[in-house]
């Protein structure tokens, strides 16, 4: 199957959103473009835009590859996408509120009860707890793939601690430094106000007891975390403190951070620490990353934690397979953005089908992320498929399977000129008093020819995403 190319579809030539860019590109010296690509790499290296790779003995810290050819989306395409994204995130928050309270969707039989009760991401400690302003997942990354001119699908929801927004912002800043004249020719909607929108959004869900401007902080696991650059970047851009667990303690019923003037209460904590490590008194007692007693403060309504503990269940890929039912149950309307067909391997008939068609499917762990723990059947060897089949048979409920999609392509700059590579898109959504979606997101690109794996940890790169002001 020939992939849909977003710049030059085989059947129609150049697509309209790329017209102004193509006119500019035709006037450029290829050698100058290659120099600019090298300049971009130097900018990223100087800025320290890296990510950590776990479990590998060679360079654990890597520069994220960046491609200077933008991915361009028309304003009308973006408006259709945002309608579907907004509907989806509202349904996700309603779902989280329901499963930690009345569980009406379970009583209605729309989702199997065991999918929640037996799920390690479901936190019984959150039952009956309603976060400030009733918002559970404040920052969401919705991964979207395209298969044709008008066909967009959600690949997965990242409702726990989505990462990558710093790359979106740095990609845009780098492109504006390298090609200022291009932004005079092509009217692109801005993304650089995301940190301000993030702070506004977090401030809007402050605890009800806070009358003035809330004190906001970002909680990081520390410098060895794969996304530490992003934690520090966002704290700096928002003008708030970046803190670690050792900087915090519970004082007079509030979470407070150590300052040169003593301990100061925090009202809103944007945490980038996983649930299990958030409070050693409630979850993992060996954790040194969190704050002892923070869950008691949270249950008392004296701090907002974004995203709320327990939101990881909305990341679960088995739950993902029920998202059309979830959207319809809570919004009363069919999902605007469709799901990719999904086989739940915990079901006997589905497991049988997946094992028989392993060479055609993509198989993923239900709690997996970053491209780890997955099998791309068509690209795997017979030995790899046989080994994966054994894992499937041992723990079938740990996996889901999906067809191998023909993801759309966008051109990247190679030594021989432009060449198509597969892409996906992660728009970043802020939920508080209203839904805010910055126009664009992070486009991840599979730099290897023919590869469908776009994750940076698996050899993928990124590119700037332009939404046209039309």
Tab-separated table of C-alpha atoms in Angstrom:
chain	number	residue	atom	x	y	z
A	1	UNK	CA	0.000	0.000	0.000
A	2	UNK	CA	1.356	3.413	-1.022
A	3	UNK	CA	1.371	5.866	1.883
A	4	UNK	CA	-0.409	9.212	1.568
A	5	UNK	CA	2.227	11.925	1.202
A	6	UNK	CA	1.098	15.149	2.858
A	7	UNK	CA	3.147	17.369	0.540
A	8	UNK	CA	2.874	15.536	-2.775
A	9	UNK	CA	0.152	12.880	-2.957
A	10	UNK	CA	0.777	10.606	-5.925
A	11	UNK	CA	-2.652	11.282	-7.385
A	12	UNK	CA	-2.787	15.087	-7.199
A	13	UNK	CA	0.681	16.612	-7.075
A	14	UNK	CA	1.458	19.439	-4.646
A	15	UNK	CA	-1.120	19.975	-1.873
A	16	UNK	CA	-2.357	23.522	-1.318
A	17	UNK	CA	-0.965	23.976	2.241
A	18	UNK	CA	2.558	23.538	0.855
A	19	UNK	CA	2.232	26.031	-2.037
A	20	UNK	CA	4.005	29.013	-0.429
A	21	UNK	CA	6.670	26.780	1.107
A	22	UNK	CA	7.323	25.076	-2.245
A	23	UNK	CA	7.738	28.467	-3.955
A	24	UNK	CA	10.344	29.416	-1.349
A	25	UNK	CA	12.040	26.011	-1.477
A	26	UNK	CA	12.523	26.195	-5.248
A	27	UNK	CA	14.640	29.321	-4.769
A	28	UNK	CA	16.981	27.727	-2.231
A	29	UNK	CA	20.469	26.371	-2.862
A	30	UNK	CA	20.554	22.711	-1.672
A	31	UNK	CA	24.010	23.297	-0.175
A	32	UNK	CA	22.615	26.187	1.911
A	33	UNK	CA	19.828	23.955	3.224
A	34	UNK	CA	22.337	21.321	4.294
A	35	UNK	CA	24.330	24.043	6.076
A	36	UNK	CA	21.171	25.154	7.859
A	37	UNK	CA	20.495	21.570	8.944
A	38	UNK	CA	23.991	21.453	10.454
A	39	UNK	CA	23.330	24.815	12.136
A	40	UNK	CA	20.150	23.377	13.682
A	41	UNK	CA	22.102	20.472	15.139
A	42	UNK	CA	24.603	22.911	16.656
A	43	UNK	CA	21.763	24.947	18.174
A	44	UNK	CA	20.247	21.840	19.756
A	45	UNK	CA	23.625	20.709	21.057
A	46	UNK	CA	24.424	24.144	22.501
A	47	UNK	CA	20.993	24.424	24.122
A	48	UNK	CA	21.303	20.943	25.604
A	49	UNK	CA	18.177	19.515	23.993
A	50	UNK	CA	18.797	15.871	24.771
A	51	UNK	CA	16.911	12.849	26.037
A	52	UNK	CA	18.117	9.879	28.048
A	53	UNK	CA	17.969	6.309	26.781
A	54	UNK	CA	17.532	3.716	29.485
A	55	UNK	CA	19.085	0.269	29.450
A	56	UNK	CA	21.817	0.943	26.906
A	57	UNK	CA	25.516	0.903	27.713
A	58	UNK	CA	26.547	3.350	25.003
A	59	UNK	CA	25.811	7.083	25.193
A	60	UNK	CA	22.798	7.240	27.452
A	61	UNK	CA	22.173	10.888	26.636
A	62	UNK	CA	21.421	11.656	23.013
A	63	UNK	CA	20.700	14.642	20.838
A	64	UNK	CA	17.204	14.404	19.442
A	65	UNK	CA	17.389	14.458	15.617
A	66	UNK	CA	15.661	17.452	14.028
A	67	UNK	CA	14.586	17.829	10.416
A	68	UNK	CA	14.320	21.334	8.933
A	69	UNK	CA	11.460	20.599	6.489
A	70	UNK	CA	8.247	21.617	8.290
A	71	UNK	CA	5.092	19.547	8.414
A	72	UNK	CA	2.273	21.856	7.229
A	73	UNK	CA	-1.406	21.560	8.163
A	74	UNK	CA	-4.114	23.854	6.815
A	75	UNK	CA	-6.265	25.905	9.159
A	76	UNK	CA	-9.407	24.028	8.116
A	77	UNK	CA	-7.758	20.645	8.760
A	78	UNK	CA	-6.668	21.844	12.189
A	79	UNK	CA	-10.150	23.078	13.114
A	80	UNK	CA	-11.588	19.631	12.345
A	81	UNK	CA	-8.872	17.996	14.409
A	82	UNK	CA	-9.383	20.258	17.415
A	83	UNK	CA	-13.111	19.474	17.522
A	84	UNK	CA	-12.320	15.783	17.821
A	85	UNK	CA	-9.510	16.327	20.327
A	86	UNK	CA	-11.649	18.527	22.573
A	87	UNK	CA	-14.465	15.975	22.564
A	88	UNK	CA	-12.015	13.222	23.460
A	89	UNK	CA	-10.324	14.972	26.393
A	90	UNK	CA	-13.678	15.972	27.874
A	91	UNK	CA	-14.770	12.328	27.684
A	92	UNK	CA	-11.492	11.190	29.301
A	93	UNK	CA	-11.998	13.506	32.272
A	94	UNK	CA	-15.623	12.412	32.650
A	95	UNK	CA	-14.510	8.776	32.527
A	96	UNK	CA	-11.888	9.300	35.244
A	97	UNK	CA	-14.384	11.070	37.483
A	98	UNK	CA	-16.889	8.257	36.967
A	99	UNK	CA	-14.602	5.296	37.657
A	100	UNK	CA	-13.402	6.875	40.896
A	101	UNK	CA	-16.961	7.651	42.003
A	102	UNK	CA	-20.267	6.156	40.785
A	103	UNK	CA	-18.791	3.824	38.130
A	104	UNK	CA	-21.896	4.190	35.985
A	105	UNK	CA	-20.093	3.069	32.836
A	106	UNK	CA	-19.278	-0.233	34.538
A	107	UNK	CA	-22.826	-0.696	35.835
A	108	UNK	CA	-24.098	-0.039	32.320
A	109	UNK	CA	-21.872	-2.861	31.026
A	110	UNK	CA	-20.075	-0.657	28.517
A	111	UNK	CA	-16.660	-1.644	29.909
A	112	UNK	CA	-15.846	-4.934	31.689
A	113	UNK	CA	-15.468	-4.392	35.446
A	114	UNK	CA	-12.308	-6.510	35.583
A	115	UNK	CA	-10.608	-4.145	33.134
A	116	UNK	CA	-10.696	-1.542	35.886
A	117	UNK	CA	-10.514	-3.657	39.056
A	118	UNK	CA	-7.536	-5.725	37.867
A	119	UNK	CA	-5.670	-2.791	36.318
A	120	UNK	CA	-2.446	-1.772	38.035
A	121	UNK	CA	-2.963	1.838	36.906
A	122	UNK	CA	-6.271	2.071	38.806
A	123	UNK	CA	-5.637	3.583	42.245
A	124	UNK	CA	-8.142	2.550	44.940
A	125	UNK	CA	-6.684	5.424	46.996
A	126	UNK	CA	-8.401	7.844	44.578
A	127	UNK	CA	-11.911	6.414	45.053
A	128	UNK	CA	-14.146	9.211	46.300
A	129	UNK	CA	-11.468	11.881	45.806
A	130	UNK	CA	-12.503	14.771	43.569
A	131	UNK	CA	-9.625	17.044	42.466
A	132	UNK	CA	-9.899	20.843	42.636
A	133	UNK	CA	-12.193	22.116	39.860
A	134	UNK	CA	-13.058	18.479	39.077
A	135	UNK	CA	-10.215	18.134	36.560
A	136	UNK	CA	-8.189	14.909	36.567
A	137	UNK	CA	-5.962	15.114	33.540
A	138	UNK	CA	-4.837	18.692	32.999
A	139	UNK	CA	-2.163	18.103	30.350
A	140	UNK	CA	-2.863	15.533	27.648
A	141	UNK	CA	-0.928	14.463	24.578
A	142	UNK	CA	-3.150	12.856	21.954
A	143	UNK	CA	-1.134	10.872	19.395
A	144	UNK	CA	-2.720	11.147	15.965
A	145	UNK	CA	-1.897	9.408	12.706
A	146	UNK	CA	-3.099	10.155	9.214
A	147	UNK	CA	-3.781	7.587	6.522
A	148	UNK	CA	-5.413	9.673	3.755
A	149	UNK	CA	-6.425	13.226	2.838
A	150	UNK	CA	-9.333	13.268	5.288
A	151	UNK	CA	-8.574	10.284	7.525
A	152	UNK	CA	-7.137	10.964	10.974
A	153	UNK	CA	-7.096	8.397	13.787
A	154	UNK	CA	-6.059	8.512	17.417
A	155	UNK	CA	-3.158	6.125	17.976
A	156	UNK	CA	-3.082	6.506	21.756
A	157	UNK	CA	-3.914	8.865	24.619
A	158	UNK	CA	-1.215	10.175	26.971
A	159	UNK	CA	-3.178	11.288	30.007
A	160	UNK	CA	-0.566	10.747	32.711
A	161	UNK	CA	2.628	12.722	32.050
A	162	UNK	CA	2.895	13.439	28.312
A	163	UNK	CA	6.307	14.679	27.225
A	164	UNK	CA	7.697	16.392	24.146
A	165	UNK	CA	6.234	19.886	24.378
A	166	UNK	CA	9.688	21.419	24.921
A	167	UNK	CA	10.780	19.943	21.587
A	168	UNK	CA	7.733	21.494	19.902
A	169	UNK	CA	8.754	24.904	21.269
A	170	UNK	CA	12.462	24.559	20.524
A	171	UNK	CA	11.731	23.287	17.013
A	172	UNK	CA	9.755	26.451	16.277
A	173	UNK	CA	12.342	28.775	17.800
A	174	UNK	CA	15.114	27.076	15.830
A	175	UNK	CA	13.196	27.349	12.552
A	176	UNK	CA	12.520	31.050	13.169
A	177	UNK	CA	16.231	31.619	13.824
A	178	UNK	CA	17.308	29.726	10.708
A	179	UNK	CA	14.669	30.952	8.247
A	180	UNK	CA	13.197	34.280	9.439
A	181	UNK	CA	12.338	35.260	5.865
A	182	UNK	CA	10.239	32.114	5.436
A	183	UNK	CA	7.885	33.134	8.228
A	184	UNK	CA	7.265	36.388	6.352
A	185	UNK	CA	6.078	34.408	3.349
A	186	UNK	CA	4.036	31.735	5.155
A	187	UNK	CA	1.553	32.790	7.850
A	188	UNK	CA	1.939	30.229	10.631
A	189	UNK	CA	-0.065	30.234	13.861
A	190	UNK	CA	2.132	30.640	16.970
A	191	UNK	CA	2.952	27.961	19.542
A	192	UNK	CA	5.438	29.941	21.617
A	193	UNK	CA	2.779	31.078	24.094
A	194	UNK	CA	2.324	27.501	25.376
A	195	UNK	CA	4.203	28.091	28.679
A	196	UNK	CA	1.974	31.081	29.433
A	197	UNK	CA	-1.130	29.053	28.572
A	198	UNK	CA	0.141	26.211	30.770
A	199	UNK	CA	0.577	28.524	33.739
A	200	UNK	CA	-2.850	30.088	33.155
A	201	UNK	CA	-4.413	26.658	32.927
A	202	UNK	CA	-2.714	25.386	36.086
A	203	UNK	CA	-3.619	28.559	37.968
A	204	UNK	CA	-7.270	28.141	37.007
A	205	UNK	CA	-7.491	24.826	38.908
A	206	UNK	CA	-6.004	26.097	42.165
A	207	UNK	CA	-7.580	24.846	45.418
A	208	UNK	CA	-10.765	26.713	46.331
A	209	UNK	CA	-9.181	28.108	49.522
A	210	UNK	CA	-6.633	30.112	47.468
A	211	UNK	CA	-7.949	33.612	46.807
A	212	UNK	CA	-5.063	35.258	44.985
A	213	UNK	CA	-2.514	34.071	42.443
A	214	UNK	CA	-1.469	30.503	43.355
A	215	UNK	CA	2.093	29.345	43.917
A	216	UNK	CA	2.934	26.836	41.166
A	217	UNK	CA	5.917	24.460	41.012
A	218	UNK	CA	7.152	21.645	38.756
A	219	UNK	CA	8.135	18.383	40.487
A	220	UNK	CA	10.898	16.447	38.694
A	221	UNK	CA	12.485	13.083	39.574
A	222	UNK	CA	15.848	14.739	38.925
A	223	UNK	CA	18.594	15.147	36.370
A	224	UNK	CA	18.725	11.463	35.417
A	225	UNK	CA	15.140	11.364	34.183
A	226	UNK	CA	14.757	11.051	30.397
A	227	UNK	CA	12.665	14.243	30.204
A	228	UNK	CA	14.622	16.370	32.698
A	229	UNK	CA	15.453	18.958	30.041
A	230	UNK	CA	11.733	19.482	29.533
A	231	UNK	CA	10.983	19.774	33.262
A	232	UNK	CA	13.616	22.477	33.680
A	233	UNK	CA	12.609	24.199	30.450
A	234	UNK	CA	8.924	24.461	31.356
A	235	UNK	CA	9.597	25.644	34.904
A	236	UNK	CA	11.901	28.339	33.543
A	237	UNK	CA	9.470	29.402	30.813
A	238	UNK	CA	6.541	29.574	33.257
A	239	UNK	CA	8.615	31.466	35.807
A	240	UNK	CA	8.014	28.885	38.567
A	241	UNK	CA	10.265	26.782	40.775
A	242	UNK	CA	11.624	23.402	39.669
A	243	UNK	CA	11.662	21.154	42.729
A	244	UNK	CA	12.598	17.605	43.685
A	245	UNK	CA	11.046	15.524	46.427
A	246	UNK	CA	13.889	16.377	48.790
A	247	UNK	CA	12.965	20.073	48.481
A	248	UNK	CA	9.420	19.491	49.751
A	249	UNK	CA	7.751	18.580	53.007
A	250	UNK	CA	4.319	18.756	54.568
A	251	UNK	CA	4.026	21.794	56.874
A	252	UNK	CA	0.777	22.624	58.732
A	253	UNK	CA	-1.353	20.592	56.342
A	254	UNK	CA	0.202	22.019	53.192
A	255	UNK	CA	2.978	20.928	50.856
A	256	UNK	CA	5.777	23.457	51.162
A	257	UNK	CA	9.066	23.978	49.321
A	258	UNK	CA	12.338	24.997	50.866
A	259	UNK	CA	13.406	28.565	50.058
A	260	UNK	CA	16.055	30.940	51.407
A	261	UNK	CA	13.282	32.509	53.515
A	262	UNK	CA	12.110	29.185	54.922
A	263	UNK	CA	9.358	26.862	53.690
A	264	UNK	CA	6.709	28.280	51.332
A	265	UNK	CA	3.372	26.559	50.627
A	266	UNK	CA	2.696	25.274	47.101
A	267	UNK	CA	-0.842	25.484	45.736
A	268	UNK	CA	-0.443	23.733	42.358
A	269	UNK	CA	2.150	21.047	41.656
A	270	UNK	CA	2.804	20.014	38.048
A	271	UNK	CA	4.338	16.647	38.794
A	272	UNK	CA	6.478	14.647	36.425
A	273	UNK	CA	6.902	11.818	38.944
A	274	UNK	CA	4.960	8.578	38.435
A	275	UNK	CA	2.152	7.610	40.817
A	276	UNK	CA	4.122	4.830	42.503
A	277	UNK	CA	6.826	7.267	43.632
A	278	UNK	CA	4.623	10.240	44.551
A	279	UNK	CA	4.058	9.474	48.248
A	280	UNK	CA	6.070	6.781	50.086
A	281	UNK	CA	3.458	6.746	52.872
A	282	UNK	CA	0.709	5.790	50.393
A	283	UNK	CA	2.430	4.008	47.510
A	284	UNK	CA	6.001	2.690	47.197
A	285	UNK	CA	7.568	3.019	50.674
A	286	UNK	CA	11.082	2.978	49.203
A	287	UNK	CA	10.524	6.026	46.995
A	288	UNK	CA	12.863	8.958	47.562
A	289	UNK	CA	11.390	10.940	44.650
A	290	UNK	CA	8.084	12.003	46.159
A	291	UNK	CA	6.744	13.746	49.260
A	292	UNK	CA	5.721	11.792	52.374
A	293	UNK	CA	2.140	12.749	53.205
A	294	UNK	CA	1.299	14.592	49.985
A	295	UNK	CA	-1.739	12.373	49.395
A	296	UNK	CA	-3.240	13.420	52.742
A	297	UNK	CA	-2.813	17.068	51.756
A	298	UNK	CA	-4.351	16.294	48.365
A	299	UNK	CA	-7.361	14.499	49.827
A	300	UNK	CA	-7.917	17.478	52.128
A	301	UNK	CA	-8.133	19.751	49.075
A	302	UNK	CA	-5.056	21.799	49.986
A	303	UNK	CA	-3.059	21.190	46.808
A	304	UNK	CA	-3.764	20.580	43.132
A	305	UNK	CA	-1.668	17.804	41.576
A	306	UNK	CA	-1.486	17.897	37.802
A	307	UNK	CA	-2.074	15.392	36.448
A	308	UNK	CA	-4.102	13.794	39.229
A	309	UNK	CA	-2.936	10.469	40.683
A	310	UNK	CA	-4.701	7.564	39.011
A	311	UNK	CA	-4.995	9.125	35.563
A	312	UNK	CA	-2.705	6.417	34.181
A	313	UNK	CA	-5.705	4.166	33.661
A	314	UNK	CA	-6.705	6.443	30.779
A	315	UNK	CA	-3.307	5.681	29.174
A	316	UNK	CA	-4.007	1.963	29.245
A	317	UNK	CA	-4.131	0.537	25.727
A	318	UNK	CA	-6.904	-1.913	26.624
A	319	UNK	CA	-9.001	1.053	27.817
A	320	UNK	CA	-8.063	2.804	24.554
A	321	UNK	CA	-9.857	0.064	22.649
A	322	UNK	CA	-13.103	1.145	24.363
A	323	UNK	CA	-12.694	4.863	23.673
A	324	UNK	CA	-15.461	5.049	21.031
A	325	UNK	CA	-17.886	3.671	23.660
A	326	UNK	CA	-16.435	5.988	26.333
A	327	UNK	CA	-16.833	9.095	24.154
A	328	UNK	CA	-20.407	8.209	23.243
A	329	UNK	CA	-21.330	7.319	26.842
A	330	UNK	CA	-20.199	10.664	28.285
A	331	UNK	CA	-20.868	13.065	25.409
A	332	UNK	CA	-23.948	11.496	23.846
A	333	UNK	CA	-22.303	11.749	20.414
A	334	UNK	CA	-20.219	9.460	18.265
A	335	UNK	CA	-16.481	10.049	18.405
A	336	UNK	CA	-15.332	12.612	15.852
A	337	UNK	CA	-11.834	11.094	15.811
A	338	UNK	CA	-11.851	7.356	15.312
A	339	UNK	CA	-9.743	4.665	16.930
A	340	UNK	CA	-7.518	2.208	15.136
A	341	UNK	CA	-9.113	-1.283	15.152
A	342	UNK	CA	-7.729	-3.101	18.179
A	343	UNK	CA	-7.632	-6.737	19.280
A	344	UNK	CA	-7.553	-7.273	23.050
A	345	UNK	CA	-5.293	-10.296	23.476
A	346	UNK	CA	-6.864	-11.166	26.814
A	347	UNK	CA	-9.939	-12.305	24.857
A	348	UNK	CA	-9.628	-15.883	23.606
A	349	UNK	CA	-10.836	-15.287	20.039
A	350	UNK	CA	-8.700	-12.152	19.676
A	351	UNK	CA	-5.592	-13.945	20.936
A	352	UNK	CA	-6.151	-16.755	18.444
A	353	UNK	CA	-6.459	-14.248	15.583
A	354	UNK	CA	-3.370	-12.288	16.666
A	355	UNK	CA	-1.205	-15.402	16.952
A	356	UNK	CA	-2.316	-16.528	13.497
A	357	UNK	CA	-1.606	-13.098	11.938
A	358	UNK	CA	1.450	-11.995	13.901
A	359	UNK	CA	3.350	-11.230	10.703
A	360	UNK	CA	0.727	-8.599	9.754
A	361	UNK	CA	0.111	-6.826	13.076
A	362	UNK	CA	1.657	-4.380	15.522
A	363	UNK	CA	1.496	-5.764	19.093
A	364	UNK	CA	1.923	-3.475	22.121
A	365	UNK	CA	2.043	-3.794	25.887
A	366	UNK	CA	-1.059	-2.234	27.462
A	367	UNK	CA	1.137	-0.160	29.811
A	368	UNK	CA	4.006	0.310	27.356
A	369	UNK	CA	5.327	3.605	26.019
A	370	UNK	CA	8.232	5.012	24.053
A	371	UNK	CA	8.133	2.227	21.471
A	372	UNK	CA	9.436	-0.321	23.988
A	373	UNK	CA	7.935	-3.783	24.449
A	374	UNK	CA	6.258	-3.841	21.047
A	375	UNK	CA	6.450	-5.996	17.942
A	376	UNK	CA	6.057	-4.659	14.401
A	377	UNK	CA	5.112	-7.952	12.774
A	378	UNK	CA	5.953	-7.206	9.118
A	379	UNK	CA	9.423	-5.909	10.088
A	380	UNK	CA	10.218	-8.703	12.580
A	381	UNK	CA	12.100	-11.905	11.830
A	382	UNK	CA	10.465	-15.300	12.238
A	383	UNK	CA	12.566	-15.888	15.368
A	384	UNK	CA	11.436	-12.558	16.866
A	385	UNK	CA	7.788	-13.348	16.146
A	386	UNK	CA	8.107	-16.785	17.730
A	387	UNK	CA	9.670	-15.294	20.871
A	388	UNK	CA	6.937	-12.668	21.064
A	389	UNK	CA	4.239	-15.314	20.587
A	390	UNK	CA	5.550	-17.071	23.693
A	391	UNK	CA	5.211	-13.843	25.689
A	392	UNK	CA	1.689	-13.381	24.333
A	393	UNK	CA	0.631	-16.853	25.387
A	394	UNK	CA	2.147	-16.405	28.861
A	395	UNK	CA	0.401	-13.080	29.615
A	396	UNK	CA	-2.177	-12.363	26.901
A	397	UNK	CA	-3.986	-9.635	28.903
A	398	UNK	CA	-0.761	-7.596	28.850
A	399	UNK	CA	-1.077	-6.957	25.119
A	400	UNK	CA	-3.230	-5.450	22.401
A	401	UNK	CA	-2.718	-5.736	18.646
A	402	UNK	CA	-3.488	-3.403	15.776
A	403	UNK	CA	-3.210	-3.563	11.992
A	404	UNK	CA	-0.060	-2.187	10.403
A	405	UNK	CA	-1.277	1.165	9.143
A	406	UNK	CA	0.014	2.966	6.123
A	407	UNK	CA	0.982	6.122	8.040
A	408	UNK	CA	1.184	9.317	6.040
A	409	UNK	CA	4.590	10.632	5.040
A	410	UNK	CA	6.215	14.052	5.000
A	411	UNK	CA	9.486	14.917	3.294
A	412	UNK	CA	12.754	15.158	5.218
A	413	UNK	CA	16.033	16.628	3.988
A	414	UNK	CA	18.604	13.980	3.040
A	415	UNK	CA	21.959	14.250	1.301
A	416	UNK	CA	20.183	13.452	-1.972
A	417	UNK	CA	17.354	15.935	-1.457
A	418	UNK	CA	13.832	15.544	-0.092
A	419	UNK	CA	12.623	12.035	0.737
A	420	UNK	CA	9.343	10.853	2.319
A	421	UNK	CA	9.281	9.447	5.858
A	422	UNK	CA	6.408	8.301	8.060
A	423	UNK	CA	5.117	10.700	10.726
A	424	UNK	CA	2.664	11.014	13.583
A	425	UNK	CA	1.468	14.059	15.535
A	426	UNK	CA	1.142	14.768	19.254
A	427	UNK	CA	-0.980	17.874	19.904
A	428	UNK	CA	-0.787	19.129	23.499
A	429	UNK	CA	-4.061	19.857	25.259
A	430	UNK	CA	-4.584	21.875	28.450
A	431	UNK	CA	-7.751	21.271	30.465
A	432	UNK	CA	-8.921	23.505	33.320
A	433	UNK	CA	-11.641	26.167	33.220
A	434	UNK	CA	-11.676	25.490	29.481
A	435	UNK	CA	-9.832	23.426	26.908
A	436	UNK	CA	-6.784	25.069	25.343
A	437	UNK	CA	-4.993	23.497	22.366
A	438	UNK	CA	-1.929	25.149	20.856
A	439	UNK	CA	-2.053	25.053	17.038
A	440	UNK	CA	0.306	22.292	15.986
A	441	UNK	CA	2.085	19.936	18.326
A	442	UNK	CA	5.066	17.647	18.058
A	443	UNK	CA	5.529	15.878	14.750
A	444	UNK	CA	7.662	12.780	15.234
A	445	UNK	CA	9.272	11.290	12.157
A	446	UNK	CA	10.777	7.878	11.426
A	447	UNK	CA	14.137	8.849	9.939
A	448	UNK	CA	14.882	5.363	8.636
A	449	UNK	CA	13.430	4.686	5.197
A	450	UNK	CA	10.353	2.465	5.461
A	451	UNK	CA	10.304	2.501	9.271
A	452	UNK	CA	6.995	3.045	11.080
A	453	UNK	CA	8.570	3.643	14.512
A	454	UNK	CA	8.748	7.384	15.167
A	455	UNK	CA	9.840	7.380	18.831
A	456	UNK	CA	13.097	9.219	19.505
A	457	UNK	CA	14.192	6.370	21.773
A	458	UNK	CA	13.895	4.064	18.754
A	459	UNK	CA	15.783	6.229	16.250
A	460	UNK	CA	13.077	8.716	15.277
A	461	UNK	CA	13.358	12.486	15.064
A	462	UNK	CA	11.143	15.563	15.153
A	463	UNK	CA	10.149	18.425	12.888
A	464	UNK	CA	8.352	21.733	13.275
A	465	UNK	CA	4.576	21.543	12.794
A	466	UNK	CA	2.966	24.492	11.041
A	467	UNK	CA	-0.744	25.238	11.233
A	468	UNK	CA	-1.550	27.878	8.639
A	469	UNK	CA	-3.380	31.058	9.582
A	470	UNK	CA	-6.141	30.665	7.012
